[in-house]
Amino acid sequence: MRYDDRLSTVLAGAVPAGSAAVAQYRQLVDILGQIAGDDVDARHGAALARIHMLRPAVTDAERLLTIQCLSGRLVSPVLVQYLASERPDIASAAIRAARLSDDQWAALVPSLPTRARGFLRNRRDLGAHTRTLLDQLGLYDTAL
């Protein structure tokens, strides 16, 4: 068994400022984004809290680029849910970058903002469970 201490290492220091804040934001999003939903533990809450604290120090363009770089590697439902509440371009990039199972998407759907559900509807790889749930929510949220 191998213990992954990357989150603990990044979170051990103080909250940085300036370019160090951008670097830490990128590190945390990258690490957290690659941790599957069944591997979540208490450190992930601390990582999300730190990401949220760093957010004002990171420009919209830097946050968008960070998410775009995760394409195909974003497997964390927790991070997808957080990012889905971001600005429309960032939320859309997160929905596109995510690689979640049908059950994981279905579990997220009720808590996603209406706009993010609209982005999710545009994915062509959704399973039947998620599609059915989106359909049950009604047509009112298909218009962006």
PDB file of C-alpha atoms in Angstrom:
ATOM      1  CA  MET A   1       0.000   0.000   0.000  1.00  0.00           C
ATOM      2  CA  ARG A   2       1.286   3.438  -0.938  1.00  0.00           C
ATOM      3  CA  TYR A   3       0.207   6.599   0.859  1.00  0.00           C
ATOM      4  CA  ASP A   4      -0.265   9.669  -1.317  1.00  0.00           C
ATOM      5  CA  ASP A   5       0.816  12.689   0.708  1.00  0.00           C
ATOM      6  CA  ARG A   6       0.776  15.295  -2.065  1.00  0.00           C
ATOM      7  CA  LEU A   7      -2.248  17.137  -0.667  1.00  0.00           C
ATOM      8  CA  SER A   8      -0.818  17.163   2.842  1.00  0.00           C
ATOM      9  CA  THR A   9       2.477  18.513   1.525  1.00  0.00           C
ATOM     10  CA  VAL A  10       0.873  21.339  -0.445  1.00  0.00           C
ATOM     11  CA  LEU A  11      -1.474  22.241   2.411  1.00  0.00           C
ATOM     12  CA  ALA A  12       1.290  22.221   5.061  1.00  0.00           C
ATOM     13  CA  GLY A  13       2.494  25.729   4.302  1.00  0.00           C
ATOM     14  CA  ALA A  14       0.853  29.071   4.819  1.00  0.00           C
ATOM     15  CA  VAL A  15      -1.546  30.514   2.275  1.00  0.00           C
ATOM     16  CA  PRO A  16       0.743  32.164  -0.280  1.00  0.00           C
ATOM     17  CA  ALA A  17       0.271  35.421  -2.163  1.00  0.00           C
ATOM     18  CA  GLY A  18       1.079  36.611  -5.666  1.00  0.00           C
ATOM     19  CA  SER A  19       2.502  34.135  -8.146  1.00  0.00           C
ATOM     20  CA  ALA A  20       2.925  31.556  -5.378  1.00  0.00           C
ATOM     21  CA  ALA A  21      -0.852  31.660  -4.851  1.00  0.00           C
ATOM     22  CA  VAL A  22      -1.399  30.904  -8.535  1.00  0.00           C
ATOM     23  CA  ALA A  23       1.078  28.025  -8.376  1.00  0.00           C
ATOM     24  CA  GLN A  24      -0.584  26.557  -5.291  1.00  0.00           C
ATOM     25  CA  TYR A  25      -4.050  26.924  -6.830  1.00  0.00           C
ATOM     26  CA  ARG A  26      -2.850  25.011  -9.904  1.00  0.00           C
ATOM     27  CA  GLN A  27      -1.200  22.329  -7.758  1.00  0.00           C
ATOM     28  CA  LEU A  28      -4.292  21.780  -5.643  1.00  0.00           C
ATOM     29  CA  VAL A  29      -6.705  21.687  -8.577  1.00  0.00           C
ATOM     30  CA  ASP A  30      -4.406  19.265 -10.407  1.00  0.00           C
ATOM     31  CA  ILE A  31      -3.962  16.925  -7.435  1.00  0.00           C
ATOM     32  CA  LEU A  32      -7.563  17.047  -6.223  1.00  0.00           C
ATOM     33  CA  GLY A  33      -8.911  16.713  -9.751  1.00  0.00           C
ATOM     34  CA  GLN A  34      -7.157  13.390 -10.199  1.00  0.00           C
ATOM     35  CA  ILE A  35      -8.485  11.793  -7.016  1.00  0.00           C
ATOM     36  CA  ALA A  36     -11.517   9.658  -7.769  1.00  0.00           C
ATOM     37  CA  GLY A  37     -14.687  10.045  -5.743  1.00  0.00           C
ATOM     38  CA  ASP A  38     -14.203   6.832  -3.778  1.00  0.00           C
ATOM     39  CA  ASP A  39     -10.792   7.996  -2.526  1.00  0.00           C
ATOM     40  CA  VAL A  40     -12.039  11.184  -0.838  1.00  0.00           C
ATOM     41  CA  ASP A  41     -10.968  11.809   2.748  1.00  0.00           C
ATOM     42  CA  ALA A  42     -10.727  14.731   5.199  1.00  0.00           C
ATOM     43  CA  ARG A  43      -7.793  16.316   3.331  1.00  0.00           C
ATOM     44  CA  HIS A  44     -10.021  16.951   0.340  1.00  0.00           C
ATOM     45  CA  GLY A  45     -12.235  19.317   2.283  1.00  0.00           C
ATOM     46  CA  ALA A  46      -9.143  21.238   3.367  1.00  0.00           C
ATOM     47  CA  ALA A  47      -7.910  21.301  -0.240  1.00  0.00           C
ATOM     48  CA  LEU A  48     -11.239  22.675  -1.496  1.00  0.00           C
ATOM     49  CA  ALA A  49     -11.212  25.306   1.246  1.00  0.00           C
ATOM     50  CA  ARG A  50      -7.698  26.362   0.223  1.00  0.00           C
ATOM     51  CA  ILE A  51      -8.672  26.471  -3.456  1.00  0.00           C
ATOM     52  CA  HIS A  52     -11.559  28.734  -2.486  1.00  0.00           C
ATOM     53  CA  MET A  53      -9.254  30.981  -0.434  1.00  0.00           C
ATOM     54  CA  LEU A  54      -6.770  31.248  -3.322  1.00  0.00           C
ATOM     55  CA  ARG A  55      -9.427  31.914  -5.963  1.00  0.00           C
ATOM     56  CA  PRO A  56      -9.422  35.741  -5.653  1.00  0.00           C
ATOM     57  CA  ALA A  57      -5.650  35.782  -6.274  1.00  0.00           C
ATOM     58  CA  VAL A  58      -5.974  33.809  -9.512  1.00  0.00           C
ATOM     59  CA  THR A  59      -7.266  35.528 -12.643  1.00  0.00           C
ATOM     60  CA  ASP A  60     -10.200  34.144 -14.585  1.00  0.00           C
ATOM     61  CA  ALA A  61      -7.868  33.294 -17.482  1.00  0.00           C
ATOM     62  CA  GLU A  62      -5.477  31.405 -15.182  1.00  0.00           C
ATOM     63  CA  ARG A  63      -8.334  29.459 -13.594  1.00  0.00           C
ATOM     64  CA  LEU A  64      -9.717  28.564 -17.027  1.00  0.00           C
ATOM     65  CA  LEU A  65      -6.321  27.411 -18.281  1.00  0.00           C
ATOM     66  CA  THR A  66      -5.855  25.293 -15.165  1.00  0.00           C
ATOM     67  CA  ILE A  67      -9.145  23.490 -15.817  1.00  0.00           C
ATOM     68  CA  GLN A  68      -8.454  23.073 -19.532  1.00  0.00           C
ATOM     69  CA  CYS A  69      -5.125  21.418 -18.700  1.00  0.00           C
ATOM     70  CA  LEU A  70      -7.020  18.774 -16.706  1.00  0.00           C
ATOM     71  CA  SER A  71      -8.997  17.601 -19.731  1.00  0.00           C
ATOM     72  CA  GLY A  72      -9.555  13.880 -19.465  1.00  0.00           C
ATOM     73  CA  ARG A  73      -7.958  13.688 -16.019  1.00  0.00           C
ATOM     74  CA  LEU A  74     -10.665  15.396 -13.967  1.00  0.00           C
ATOM     75  CA  VAL A  75     -12.184  12.462 -12.076  1.00  0.00           C
ATOM     76  CA  SER A  76     -13.152  14.165  -8.811  1.00  0.00           C
ATOM     77  CA  PRO A  77     -16.916  14.694  -8.446  1.00  0.00           C
ATOM     78  CA  VAL A  78     -16.209  17.002  -5.489  1.00  0.00           C
ATOM     79  CA  LEU A  79     -14.056  19.314  -7.604  1.00  0.00           C
ATOM     80  CA  VAL A  80     -16.441  19.164 -10.562  1.00  0.00           C
ATOM     81  CA  GLN A  81     -19.282  20.268  -8.281  1.00  0.00           C
ATOM     82  CA  TYR A  82     -17.205  23.180  -6.958  1.00  0.00           C
ATOM     83  CA  LEU A  83     -16.073  24.278 -10.427  1.00  0.00           C
ATOM     84  CA  ALA A  84     -19.607  24.024 -11.830  1.00  0.00           C
ATOM     85  CA  SER A  85     -20.478  27.080  -9.725  1.00  0.00           C
ATOM     86  CA  GLU A  86     -17.721  29.144 -11.337  1.00  0.00           C
ATOM     87  CA  ARG A  87     -18.075  31.650 -14.184  1.00  0.00           C
ATOM     88  CA  PRO A  88     -19.774  30.139 -17.268  1.00  0.00           C
ATOM     89  CA  ASP A  89     -16.558  29.568 -19.251  1.00  0.00           C
ATOM     90  CA  ILE A  90     -14.857  27.850 -16.311  1.00  0.00           C
ATOM     91  CA  ALA A  91     -17.933  25.802 -15.398  1.00  0.00           C
ATOM     92  CA  SER A  92     -18.289  24.690 -19.011  1.00  0.00           C
ATOM     93  CA  ALA A  93     -14.606  23.727 -19.214  1.00  0.00           C
ATOM     94  CA  ALA A  94     -14.932  21.688 -16.009  1.00  0.00           C
ATOM     95  CA  ILE A  95     -18.003  19.832 -17.290  1.00  0.00           C
ATOM     96  CA  ARG A  96     -16.182  19.086 -20.567  1.00  0.00           C
ATOM     97  CA  ALA A  97     -12.947  18.011 -18.828  1.00  0.00           C
ATOM     98  CA  ALA A  98     -14.621  15.680 -16.330  1.00  0.00           C
ATOM     99  CA  ARG A  99     -14.542  11.920 -16.727  1.00  0.00           C
ATOM    100  CA  LEU A 100     -17.167  10.648 -14.320  1.00  0.00           C
ATOM    101  CA  SER A 101     -19.280   7.525 -14.331  1.00  0.00           C
ATOM    102  CA  ASP A 102     -22.997   7.639 -15.041  1.00  0.00           C
ATOM    103  CA  ASP A 103     -23.726   7.147 -11.332  1.00  0.00           C
ATOM    104  CA  GLN A 104     -21.337   9.949 -10.353  1.00  0.00           C
ATOM    105  CA  TRP A 105     -22.913  12.385 -12.829  1.00  0.00           C
ATOM    106  CA  ALA A 106     -26.400  11.393 -11.675  1.00  0.00           C
ATOM    107  CA  ALA A 107     -25.433  12.010  -8.042  1.00  0.00           C
ATOM    108  CA  LEU A 108     -24.154  15.488  -8.956  1.00  0.00           C
ATOM    109  CA  VAL A 109     -27.051  16.600 -11.157  1.00  0.00           C
ATOM    110  CA  PRO A 110     -29.437  17.769  -8.388  1.00  0.00           C
ATOM    111  CA  SER A 111     -26.764  19.985  -6.825  1.00  0.00           C
ATOM    112  CA  LEU A 112     -25.465  21.489 -10.063  1.00  0.00           C
ATOM    113  CA  PRO A 113     -26.466  25.041 -10.936  1.00  0.00           C
ATOM    114  CA  THR A 114     -29.017  25.234 -13.744  1.00  0.00           C
ATOM    115  CA  ARG A 115     -26.418  26.623 -16.128  1.00  0.00           C
ATOM    116  CA  ALA A 116     -24.037  23.718 -15.401  1.00  0.00           C
ATOM    117  CA  ARG A 117     -26.842  21.215 -16.046  1.00  0.00           C
ATOM    118  CA  GLY A 118     -27.278  22.904 -19.420  1.00  0.00           C
ATOM    119  CA  PHE A 119     -23.585  22.376 -20.164  1.00  0.00           C
ATOM    120  CA  LEU A 120     -23.880  18.772 -19.034  1.00  0.00           C
ATOM    121  CA  ARG A 121     -26.784  18.156 -21.410  1.00  0.00           C
ATOM    122  CA  ASN A 122     -24.410  18.910 -24.305  1.00  0.00           C
ATOM    123  CA  ARG A 123     -22.181  15.942 -23.491  1.00  0.00           C
ATOM    124  CA  ARG A 124     -22.723  13.001 -25.820  1.00  0.00           C
ATOM    125  CA  ASP A 125     -21.243  10.383 -23.502  1.00  0.00           C
ATOM    126  CA  LEU A 126     -23.772  10.546 -20.661  1.00  0.00           C
ATOM    127  CA  GLY A 127     -25.356   7.369 -19.447  1.00  0.00           C
ATOM    128  CA  ALA A 128     -29.048   6.590 -19.317  1.00  0.00           C
ATOM    129  CA  HIS A 129     -29.346   7.297 -15.578  1.00  0.00           C
ATOM    130  CA  THR A 130     -27.980  10.828 -15.945  1.00  0.00           C
ATOM    131  CA  ARG A 131     -30.017  11.565 -19.080  1.00  0.00           C
ATOM    132  CA  THR A 132     -33.213  10.407 -17.357  1.00  0.00           C
ATOM    133  CA  LEU A 133     -32.501  12.566 -14.332  1.00  0.00           C
ATOM    134  CA  LEU A 134     -31.778  15.616 -16.506  1.00  0.00           C
ATOM    135  CA  ASP A 135     -35.023  15.001 -18.377  1.00  0.00           C
ATOM    136  CA  GLN A 136     -36.963  14.748 -15.106  1.00  0.00           C
ATOM    137  CA  LEU A 137     -35.718  18.181 -14.089  1.00  0.00           C
ATOM    138  CA  GLY A 138     -37.651  19.619 -17.011  1.00  0.00           C
ATOM    139  CA  LEU A 139     -36.998  21.573 -20.130  1.00  0.00           C
ATOM    140  CA  TYR A 140     -36.707  24.926 -18.387  1.00  0.00           C
ATOM    141  CA  ASP A 141     -33.004  24.484 -17.745  1.00  0.00           C
ATOM    142  CA  THR A 142     -31.942  23.566 -21.275  1.00  0.00           C
ATOM    143  CA  ALA A 143     -31.747  27.167 -22.419  1.00  0.00           C
ATOM    144  CA  LEU A 144     -28.537  28.902 -21.530  1.00  0.00           C
TER     145      LEU A 144
END
